[in-house]
mmCIF file with all atom_site columns, C-alpha atoms and ligand atoms in Angstrom:
data_model
loop_
_atom_site.group_PDB
_atom_site.id
_atom_site.type_symbol
_atom_site.label_atom_id
_atom_site.label_alt_id
_atom_site.label_comp_id
_atom_site.label_asym_id
_atom_site.label_entity_id
_atom_site.label_seq_id
_atom_site.pdbx_PDB_ins_code
_atom_site.Cartn_x
_atom_site.Cartn_y
_atom_site.Cartn_z
_atom_site.occupancy
_atom_site.B_iso_or_equiv
_atom_site.pdbx_formal_charge
_atom_site.auth_seq_id
_atom_site.auth_comp_id
_atom_site.auth_asym_id
_atom_site.auth_atom_id
_atom_site.pdbx_PDB_model_num
ATOM   1   C  CA  . MET A 1 1   ? 4.313  -13.733 16.491  1.00 87.00 ? 1019 MET A CA  1
ATOM   2   C  CA  . PRO A 1 2   ? 2.589  -16.212 14.263  1.00 96.00 ? 1020 PRO A CA  1
ATOM   3   C  CA  . ARG A 1 3   ? 3.707  -16.557 10.466  1.00 97.00 ? 1021 ARG A CA  1
ATOM   4   C  CA  . CYS A 1 4   ? 1.994  -16.523 7.698   1.00 98.00 ? 1022 CYS A CA  1
ATOM   5   C  CA  . THR A 1 5   ? 2.493  -16.735 3.817   1.00 98.00 ? 1023 THR A CA  1
ATOM   6   C  CA  . VAL A 1 6   ? 0.181  -14.528 1.892   1.00 98.00 ? 1024 VAL A CA  1
ATOM   7   C  CA  . VAL A 1 7   ? -0.094 -15.283 -1.772  1.00 98.00 ? 1025 VAL A CA  1
ATOM   8   C  CA  . ARG A 1 8   ? -0.784 -13.039 -4.769  1.00 97.00 ? 1026 ARG A CA  1
ATOM   9   C  CA  . ARG A 1 9   ? -2.314 -14.741 -7.659  1.00 98.00 ? 1027 ARG A CA  1
ATOM   10  C  CA  . LEU A 1 10  ? -1.620 -12.396 -11.068 1.00 98.00 ? 1028 LEU A CA  1
ATOM   11  C  CA  . HIS A 1 11  ? -1.884 -13.174 -14.684 1.00 98.00 ? 1029 HIS A CA  1
ATOM   12  C  CA  . PHE A 1 12  ? -0.481 -12.489 -17.865 1.00 98.00 ? 1030 PHE A CA  1
ATOM   13  C  CA  . ASN A 1 13  ? -0.191 -13.661 -21.947 1.00 98.00 ? 1031 ASN A CA  1
ATOM   14  C  CA  . ALA A 1 14  ? 3.056  -13.559 -23.658 1.00 98.00 ? 1032 ALA A CA  1
ATOM   15  C  CA  . ALA A 1 15  ? 3.949  -15.514 -26.763 1.00 98.00 ? 1033 ALA A CA  1
ATOM   16  C  CA  . HIS A 1 16  ? 7.606  -17.843 -27.083 1.00 97.00 ? 1034 HIS A CA  1
ATOM   17  C  CA  . ARG A 1 17  ? 9.493  -19.517 -28.853 1.00 97.00 ? 1035 ARG A CA  1
ATOM   18  C  CA  . LEU A 1 18  ? 11.845 -22.021 -27.157 1.00 97.00 ? 1036 LEU A CA  1
ATOM   19  C  CA  . HIS A 1 19  ? 14.748 -23.089 -29.556 1.00 97.00 ? 1037 HIS A CA  1
ATOM   20  C  CA  . ASN A 1 20  ? 18.724 -23.382 -28.811 1.00 96.00 ? 1038 ASN A CA  1
ATOM   21  C  CA  . PRO A 1 21  ? 20.360 -21.969 -31.934 1.00 94.00 ? 1039 PRO A CA  1
ATOM   22  C  CA  . ALA A 1 22  ? 23.218 -24.162 -30.236 1.00 96.00 ? 1040 ALA A CA  1
ATOM   23  C  CA  . ARG A 1 23  ? 21.478 -26.554 -31.763 1.00 97.00 ? 1041 ARG A CA  1
ATOM   24  C  CA  . SER A 1 24  ? 20.156 -28.630 -34.592 1.00 97.00 ? 1042 SER A CA  1
ATOM   25  C  CA  . ASP A 1 25  ? 17.050 -28.334 -35.386 1.00 96.00 ? 1043 ASP A CA  1
ATOM   26  C  CA  . GLY A 1 26  ? 16.010 -31.963 -35.889 1.00 96.00 ? 1044 GLY A CA  1
ATOM   27  C  CA  . TRP A 1 27  ? 17.368 -31.723 -31.939 1.00 98.00 ? 1045 TRP A CA  1
ATOM   28  C  CA  . ASN A 1 28  ? 14.922 -28.286 -30.875 1.00 97.00 ? 1046 ASN A CA  1
ATOM   29  C  CA  . ALA A 1 29  ? 11.793 -29.832 -32.475 1.00 96.00 ? 1047 ALA A CA  1
ATOM   30  C  CA  . GLU A 1 30  ? 12.759 -33.161 -30.117 1.00 97.00 ? 1048 GLU A CA  1
ATOM   31  C  CA  . THR A 1 31  ? 13.224 -31.425 -27.446 1.00 97.00 ? 1049 THR A CA  1
ATOM   32  C  CA  . PHE A 1 32  ? 10.549 -28.556 -27.071 1.00 96.00 ? 1050 PHE A CA  1
ATOM   33  C  CA  . GLY A 1 33  ? 7.951  -29.898 -29.123 1.00 94.00 ? 1051 GLY A CA  1
ATOM   34  C  CA  . PRO A 1 34  ? 5.146  -27.285 -29.997 1.00 92.00 ? 1052 PRO A CA  1
ATOM   35  C  CA  . CYS A 1 35  ? 6.679  -24.512 -27.712 1.00 93.00 ? 1053 CYS A CA  1
ATOM   36  C  CA  . ASN A 1 36  ? 9.563  -24.454 -30.415 1.00 96.00 ? 1054 ASN A CA  1
ATOM   37  C  CA  . ASN A 1 37  ? 7.663  -23.355 -33.393 1.00 93.00 ? 1055 ASN A CA  1
ATOM   38  C  CA  . PRO A 1 38  ? 8.976  -20.845 -35.234 1.00 93.00 ? 1056 PRO A CA  1
ATOM   39  C  CA  . ASN A 1 39  ? 6.802  -18.539 -35.735 1.00 95.00 ? 1057 ASN A CA  1
ATOM   40  C  CA  . PHE A 1 40  ? 6.113  -18.354 -32.211 1.00 96.00 ? 1058 PHE A CA  1
ATOM   41  C  CA  . HIS A 1 41  ? 2.916  -19.145 -29.711 1.00 96.00 ? 1059 HIS A CA  1
ATOM   42  C  CA  . GLY A 1 42  ? 1.059  -17.645 -26.552 1.00 96.00 ? 1060 GLY A CA  1
ATOM   43  C  CA  . HIS A 1 43  ? 0.695  -19.281 -23.311 1.00 97.00 ? 1061 HIS A CA  1
ATOM   44  C  CA  . ASN A 1 44  ? -2.038 -17.919 -20.589 1.00 98.00 ? 1062 ASN A CA  1
ATOM   45  C  CA  . TYR A 1 45  ? 0.402  -17.733 -17.472 1.00 98.00 ? 1063 TYR A CA  1
ATOM   46  C  CA  . GLU A 1 46  ? -0.782 -17.739 -14.147 1.00 98.00 ? 1064 GLU A CA  1
ATOM   47  C  CA  . LEU A 1 47  ? 1.845  -16.548 -11.370 1.00 98.00 ? 1065 LEU A CA  1
ATOM   48  C  CA  . GLU A 1 48  ? 1.724  -17.128 -7.435  1.00 98.00 ? 1066 GLU A CA  1
ATOM   49  C  CA  . VAL A 1 49  ? 3.674  -14.375 -5.681  1.00 98.00 ? 1067 VAL A CA  1
ATOM   50  C  CA  . MET A 1 50  ? 4.085  -16.054 -1.865  1.00 98.00 ? 1068 MET A CA  1
ATOM   51  C  CA  . VAL A 1 51  ? 5.501  -13.743 0.742   1.00 98.00 ? 1069 VAL A CA  1
ATOM   52  C  CA  . GLU A 1 52  ? 6.157  -15.632 4.360   1.00 98.00 ? 1070 GLU A CA  1
ATOM   53  C  CA  . GLY A 1 53  ? 6.995  -13.443 7.130   1.00 98.00 ? 1071 GLY A CA  1
ATOM   54  C  CA  . GLU A 1 54  ? 5.505  -12.245 10.897  1.00 98.00 ? 1072 GLU A CA  1
ATOM   55  C  CA  . VAL A 1 55  ? 1.492  -10.930 11.077  1.00 98.00 ? 1073 VAL A CA  1
ATOM   56  C  CA  . ASP A 1 56  ? 2.193  -7.719  12.524  1.00 97.00 ? 1074 ASP A CA  1
ATOM   57  C  CA  . ALA A 1 57  ? 0.388  -6.701  15.482  1.00 96.00 ? 1075 ALA A CA  1
ATOM   58  C  CA  . GLU A 1 58  ? -0.597 -3.298  14.220  1.00 96.00 ? 1076 GLU A CA  1
ATOM   59  C  CA  . THR A 1 59  ? -2.065 -4.425  10.766  1.00 96.00 ? 1077 THR A CA  1
ATOM   60  C  CA  . GLY A 1 60  ? -2.845 -8.280  11.000  1.00 97.00 ? 1078 GLY A CA  1
ATOM   61  C  CA  . TYR A 1 61  ? -1.237 -8.355  7.804   1.00 97.00 ? 1079 TYR A CA  1
ATOM   62  C  CA  . VAL A 1 62  ? 2.141  -10.211 6.789   1.00 98.00 ? 1080 VAL A CA  1
ATOM   63  C  CA  . VAL A 1 63  ? 2.113  -7.672  3.719   1.00 98.00 ? 1081 VAL A CA  1
ATOM   64  C  CA  . ASP A 1 64  ? -0.677 -5.287  2.106   1.00 97.00 ? 1082 ASP A CA  1
ATOM   65  C  CA  . VAL A 1 65  ? -1.209 -7.673  -0.588  1.00 96.00 ? 1083 VAL A CA  1
ATOM   66  C  CA  . GLY A 1 66  ? -2.418 -4.388  -2.477  1.00 96.00 ? 1084 GLY A CA  1
ATOM   67  C  CA  . VAL A 1 67  ? 1.269  -3.181  -2.019  1.00 97.00 ? 1085 VAL A CA  1
ATOM   68  C  CA  . LEU A 1 68  ? 2.649  -6.879  -3.583  1.00 97.00 ? 1086 LEU A CA  1
ATOM   69  C  CA  . LYS A 1 69  ? 0.353  -6.901  -6.346  1.00 98.00 ? 1087 LYS A CA  1
ATOM   70  C  CA  . ARG A 1 70  ? 1.354  -3.341  -7.717  1.00 98.00 ? 1088 ARG A CA  1
ATOM   71  C  CA  . ILE A 1 71  ? 5.308  -4.309  -7.014  1.00 98.00 ? 1089 ILE A CA  1
ATOM   72  C  CA  . VAL A 1 72  ? 4.548  -7.430  -9.099  1.00 98.00 ? 1090 VAL A CA  1
ATOM   73  C  CA  . GLU A 1 73  ? 2.627  -6.080  -11.788 1.00 98.00 ? 1091 GLU A CA  1
ATOM   74  C  CA  . ASP A 1 74  ? 5.407  -2.887  -12.113 1.00 98.00 ? 1092 ASP A CA  1
ATOM   75  C  CA  . GLU A 1 75  ? 8.538  -4.565  -12.335 1.00 98.00 ? 1093 GLU A CA  1
ATOM   76  C  CA  . ALA A 1 76  ? 7.044  -8.161  -13.623 1.00 98.00 ? 1094 ALA A CA  1
ATOM   77  C  CA  . ILE A 1 77  ? 3.593  -8.351  -15.257 1.00 98.00 ? 1095 ILE A CA  1
ATOM   78  C  CA  . ARG A 1 78  ? 3.943  -5.092  -17.162 1.00 98.00 ? 1096 ARG A CA  1
ATOM   79  C  CA  . HIS A 1 79  ? 7.525  -6.204  -18.964 1.00 98.00 ? 1097 HIS A CA  1
ATOM   80  C  CA  . LEU A 1 80  ? 5.502  -9.584  -19.484 1.00 98.00 ? 1098 LEU A CA  1
ATOM   81  C  CA  . ASP A 1 81  ? 1.662  -8.901  -20.628 1.00 98.00 ? 1099 ASP A CA  1
ATOM   82  C  CA  . HIS A 1 82  ? 0.898  -8.958  -23.803 1.00 98.00 ? 1100 HIS A CA  1
ATOM   83  C  CA  . ARG A 1 83  ? 4.846  -9.259  -25.048 1.00 98.00 ? 1101 ARG A CA  1
ATOM   84  C  CA  . ASN A 1 84  ? 7.100  -11.505 -27.328 1.00 98.00 ? 1102 ASN A CA  1
ATOM   85  C  CA  . LEU A 1 85  ? 9.605  -12.953 -24.731 1.00 98.00 ? 1103 LEU A CA  1
ATOM   86  C  CA  . ASN A 1 86  ? 11.922 -13.214 -27.433 1.00 97.00 ? 1104 ASN A CA  1
ATOM   87  C  CA  . LEU A 1 87  ? 12.231 -9.848  -28.914 1.00 97.00 ? 1105 LEU A CA  1
ATOM   88  C  CA  . ASP A 1 88  ? 10.404 -7.407  -26.369 1.00 97.00 ? 1106 ASP A CA  1
ATOM   89  C  CA  . VAL A 1 89  ? 12.396 -8.435  -23.207 1.00 98.00 ? 1107 VAL A CA  1
ATOM   90  C  CA  . PRO A 1 90  ? 16.120 -8.038  -23.279 1.00 97.00 ? 1108 PRO A CA  1
ATOM   91  C  CA  . PHE A 1 91  ? 16.827 -10.787 -20.291 1.00 98.00 ? 1109 PHE A CA  1
ATOM   92  C  CA  . PHE A 1 92  ? 15.082 -13.548 -22.448 1.00 98.00 ? 1110 PHE A CA  1
ATOM   93  C  CA  . ARG A 1 93  ? 18.283 -12.991 -25.261 1.00 95.00 ? 1111 ARG A CA  1
ATOM   94  C  CA  . GLU A 1 94  ? 20.154 -14.106 -22.751 1.00 93.00 ? 1112 GLU A CA  1
ATOM   95  C  CA  . HIS A 1 95  ? 17.824 -17.146 -21.459 1.00 97.00 ? 1113 HIS A CA  1
ATOM   96  C  CA  . LEU A 1 96  ? 15.501 -19.717 -23.062 1.00 97.00 ? 1114 LEU A CA  1
ATOM   97  C  CA  . PRO A 1 97  ? 12.234 -18.181 -22.017 1.00 98.00 ? 1115 PRO A CA  1
ATOM   98  C  CA  . SER A 1 98  ? 11.202 -21.855 -20.487 1.00 98.00 ? 1116 SER A CA  1
ATOM   99  C  CA  . ALA A 1 99  ? 8.410  -21.075 -17.486 1.00 98.00 ? 1117 ALA A CA  1
ATOM   100 C  CA  . GLU A 1 100 ? 11.655 -21.634 -15.394 1.00 98.00 ? 1118 GLU A CA  1
ATOM   101 C  CA  . ASN A 1 101 ? 13.594 -19.108 -16.656 1.00 98.00 ? 1119 ASN A CA  1
ATOM   102 C  CA  . ILE A 1 102 ? 10.609 -16.279 -16.119 1.00 98.00 ? 1120 ILE A CA  1
ATOM   103 C  CA  . ALA A 1 103 ? 10.082 -17.497 -12.848 1.00 98.00 ? 1121 ALA A CA  1
ATOM   104 C  CA  . VAL A 1 104 ? 13.329 -17.075 -11.812 1.00 98.00 ? 1122 VAL A CA  1
ATOM   105 C  CA  . TYR A 1 105 ? 12.895 -13.108 -13.941 1.00 98.00 ? 1123 TYR A CA  1
ATOM   106 C  CA  . ILE A 1 106 ? 10.161 -12.873 -11.871 1.00 98.00 ? 1124 ILE A CA  1
ATOM   107 C  CA  . TRP A 1 107 ? 11.985 -13.875 -8.655  1.00 98.00 ? 1125 TRP A CA  1
ATOM   108 C  CA  . GLN A 1 108 ? 15.310 -11.340 -9.695  1.00 98.00 ? 1126 GLN A CA  1
ATOM   109 C  CA  . ARG A 1 109 ? 12.886 -8.327  -10.538 1.00 98.00 ? 1127 ARG A CA  1
ATOM   110 C  CA  . ILE A 1 110 ? 10.847 -8.135  -7.038  1.00 98.00 ? 1128 ILE A CA  1
ATOM   111 C  CA  . VAL A 1 111 ? 12.798 -9.864  -4.503  1.00 98.00 ? 1129 VAL A CA  1
ATOM   112 C  CA  . ASP A 1 112 ? 14.802 -6.922  -3.618  1.00 98.00 ? 1130 ASP A CA  1
ATOM   113 C  CA  . ARG A 1 113 ? 11.362 -4.840  -3.459  1.00 97.00 ? 1131 ARG A CA  1
ATOM   114 C  CA  . ILE A 1 114 ? 8.890  -6.292  -1.168  1.00 97.00 ? 1132 ILE A CA  1
ATOM   115 C  CA  . PRO A 1 115 ? 8.333  -4.135  1.829   1.00 95.00 ? 1133 PRO A CA  1
ATOM   116 C  CA  . ARG A 1 116 ? 7.997  -6.594  4.636   1.00 96.00 ? 1134 ARG A CA  1
ATOM   117 C  CA  . GLY A 1 117 ? 8.444  -10.707 5.041   1.00 97.00 ? 1135 GLY A CA  1
ATOM   118 C  CA  . ARG A 1 118 ? 10.317 -12.365 2.405   1.00 98.00 ? 1136 ARG A CA  1
ATOM   119 C  CA  . LEU A 1 119 ? 9.675  -13.721 -1.023  1.00 98.00 ? 1137 LEU A CA  1
ATOM   120 C  CA  . LYS A 1 120 ? 9.843  -17.296 -0.367  1.00 98.00 ? 1138 LYS A CA  1
ATOM   121 C  CA  . ARG A 1 121 ? 8.110  -18.594 -3.790  1.00 98.00 ? 1139 ARG A CA  1
ATOM   122 C  CA  . VAL A 1 122 ? 7.333  -17.792 -7.162  1.00 98.00 ? 1140 VAL A CA  1
ATOM   123 C  CA  . ARG A 1 123 ? 4.875  -20.357 -9.048  1.00 98.00 ? 1141 ARG A CA  1
ATOM   124 C  CA  . LEU A 1 124 ? 4.535  -20.233 -12.544 1.00 98.00 ? 1142 LEU A CA  1
ATOM   125 C  CA  . TRP A 1 125 ? 1.771  -22.603 -14.686 1.00 98.00 ? 1143 TRP A CA  1
ATOM   126 C  CA  . GLU A 1 126 ? 2.206  -22.452 -18.148 1.00 96.00 ? 1144 GLU A CA  1
ATOM   127 C  CA  . THR A 1 127 ? -0.852 -24.411 -19.070 1.00 95.00 ? 1145 THR A CA  1
ATOM   128 C  CA  . PRO A 1 128 ? -3.305 -25.642 -16.081 1.00 95.00 ? 1146 PRO A CA  1
ATOM   129 C  CA  . ARG A 1 129 ? -1.316 -29.242 -15.790 1.00 96.00 ? 1147 ARG A CA  1
ATOM   130 C  CA  . ASN A 1 130 ? 2.213  -27.761 -15.697 1.00 96.00 ? 1148 ASN A CA  1
ATOM   131 C  CA  . TRP A 1 131 ? 4.063  -25.318 -13.536 1.00 98.00 ? 1149 TRP A CA  1
ATOM   132 C  CA  . VAL A 1 132 ? 7.432  -24.436 -11.644 1.00 98.00 ? 1150 VAL A CA  1
ATOM   133 C  CA  . ASP A 1 133 ? 8.104  -23.399 -8.630  1.00 98.00 ? 1151 ASP A CA  1
ATOM   134 C  CA  . TYR A 1 134 ? 11.078 -21.129 -7.670  1.00 98.00 ? 1152 TYR A CA  1
ATOM   135 C  CA  . GLU A 1 135 ? 12.181 -20.056 -4.547  1.00 98.00 ? 1153 GLU A CA  1
ATOM   136 C  CA  . GLY A 1 136 ? 15.826 -18.205 -5.181  1.00 97.00 ? 1154 GLY A CA  1
ATOM   137 C  CA  . ASP A 1 137 ? 18.524 -21.109 -5.888  1.00 94.00 ? 1155 ASP A CA  1
HETATM 138 ZN ZN1 . ZN  B 2 .   ? 5.407  -22.551 -25.446 1.00 90.17 ? 2064 ZN  B ZN1 1
#
């Protein structure tokens, strides 16, 4: 059977602050720039979840995108949207809430829930110009 990659795009807003308490204020300001702002700031995140697999002969789908959307909303978006990532999401007490780590968080939350095909990539835009890809490594 032919194989395709199905992509679902989702959106959320969240606040964060990138700050490594093990390093000096100067190091943090230089390393993280505006993302080190002490009183947090927001981003409009765009998320793409990509699932690759065989096209099912009976449905013509790799995966039902409606089902995929609900999984990503329930497992990830619901926990991130309109949240302060540093304060509201336990994962980010242990990990800096960078786009990279947010993509890893989303991957870990959904990878075992994909009903058909396999999760190929989580792509997360932090700004219209900056995005990260995570493929499970
Ligand atoms: Zn930021």
